């Protein structure tokens, strides 16, 4: 396996009775990536993350963490992972420091290194002044920081965060996003969300899950202008026949859109804009628009997760 791949999920499937929550999902996380797992409510995000974190056994498929199979060598695989579940397992009657010291023991950090690990995670998560505060008395934003601190105590390579900003106010959301970006400098991160700006603000790669299936997986920088400029919009007051537009060199396909404009598909690598403008002027087509629409993450998400594309969920 490529050493760069830290998490390798192959054919992950999970059934709950007759419900197929996740179906045949392949997903990889590479060193240094922050990957956003985006999907509508009930898409299968939490189920996927729980399987990646080794908290839920897949019905089929396997999870390899840094070369360790989660089913065969769970301790070794989990050693490289930190996990913040959707509902962090906090004990409100403990102080922040007591709780993190308890988690350090659970992570099997050697006794002599526990205090240092707790202090370092508290610093990283902006909790240095909160050590003696009861968790019950911390705001939801600080409780979330405590949840993230327990996930990074043992300096794992991979941090998995399930809806890390759910239920926070806008200021707390900004702070947690900044914390996640900082974490991304020293860890590889997978985080789930059903909120697009969340993923856009923090992630370098986005995967979209819908109906338990992975329907999209692409680096964020490739998303703007997703079709590499192959689509053009053309507005003409006196349009010629579509065959004449289609005959312009570099135009592959011509369609009329609902708003009366023309949508052109360009041949790969071709840019017929100049030829179109020249011919429009020469033949008096009344050109009033020639643009290259950009597909945003929102366009892609809406297209891939609209109700009529819902995948069947009943297990066979
Ligand atoms: N323990 C369970 N028993 C039965 N069905 C479950 C269980 N957990 C999840 N499901 C179902 O599996 C599907 C996927 O749920 P999951 O929680 O993974 O989705 P999600 O994308 O995380 O949703 P949300 O954003 O609402 O948390 C849903 O139809 C859900 O109702």
GROMACS .gro file of N, CA and C in nm, residues 238-240 244 248 276-286:
model
   48
  238UNK      N    1  -3.094   3.731  -3.214
  238UNK     CA    2  -3.138   3.681  -3.345
  238UNK      C    3  -3.060   3.552  -3.375
  239UNK      N    4  -3.093   3.443  -3.302
  239UNK     CA    5  -3.012   3.321  -3.315
  239UNK      C    6  -3.029   3.254  -3.451
  240UNK      N    7  -2.920   3.198  -3.504
  240UNK     CA    8  -2.931   3.117  -3.625
  240UNK      C    9  -2.979   2.976  -3.584
  244UNK      N   10  -2.591   2.571  -3.709
  244UNK     CA   11  -2.488   2.671  -3.745
  244UNK      C   12  -2.398   2.697  -3.624
  248UNK      N   13  -1.947   2.585  -3.533
  248UNK     CA   14  -1.832   2.669  -3.496
  248UNK      C   15  -1.722   2.577  -3.441
  276UNK      N   16  -1.685   3.230  -3.165
  276UNK     CA   17  -1.829   3.257  -3.152
  276UNK      C   18  -1.857   3.406  -3.158
  277UNK      N   19  -1.776   3.484  -3.085
  277UNK     CA   20  -1.797   3.629  -3.081
  277UNK      C   21  -1.777   3.688  -3.222
  278UNK      N   22  -1.674   3.639  -3.292
  278UNK     CA   23  -1.646   3.692  -3.425
  278UNK      C   24  -1.762   3.661  -3.521
  279UNK      N   25  -1.809   3.536  -3.518
  279UNK     CA   26  -1.917   3.497  -3.609
  279UNK      C   27  -2.048   3.567  -3.573
  280UNK      N   28  -2.070   3.586  -3.441
  280UNK     CA   29  -2.193   3.654  -3.397
  280UNK      C   30  -2.195   3.798  -3.449
  281UNK      N   31  -2.077   3.864  -3.446
  281UNK     CA   32  -2.070   4.003  -3.493
  281UNK      C   33  -2.087   4.007  -3.646
  282UNK      N   34  -2.019   3.915  -3.713
  282UNK     CA   35  -2.023   3.915  -3.861
  282UNK      C   36  -2.165   3.887  -3.913
  283UNK      N   37  -2.234   3.791  -3.850
  283UNK     CA   38  -2.365   3.749  -3.901
  283UNK      C   39  -2.481   3.813  -3.825
  284UNK      N   40  -2.449   3.912  -3.740
  284UNK     CA   41  -2.552   3.990  -3.670
  284UNK      C   42  -2.648   3.901  -3.589
  285UNK      N   43  -2.592   3.818  -3.501
  285UNK     CA   44  -2.674   3.731  -3.417
  285UNK      C   45  -2.733   3.806  -3.295
  286UNK      N   46  -2.688   3.929  -3.271
  286UNK     CA   47  -2.738   4.004  -3.154
  286UNK      C   48  -2.684   3.944  -3.024
   0.00000   0.00000   0.00000
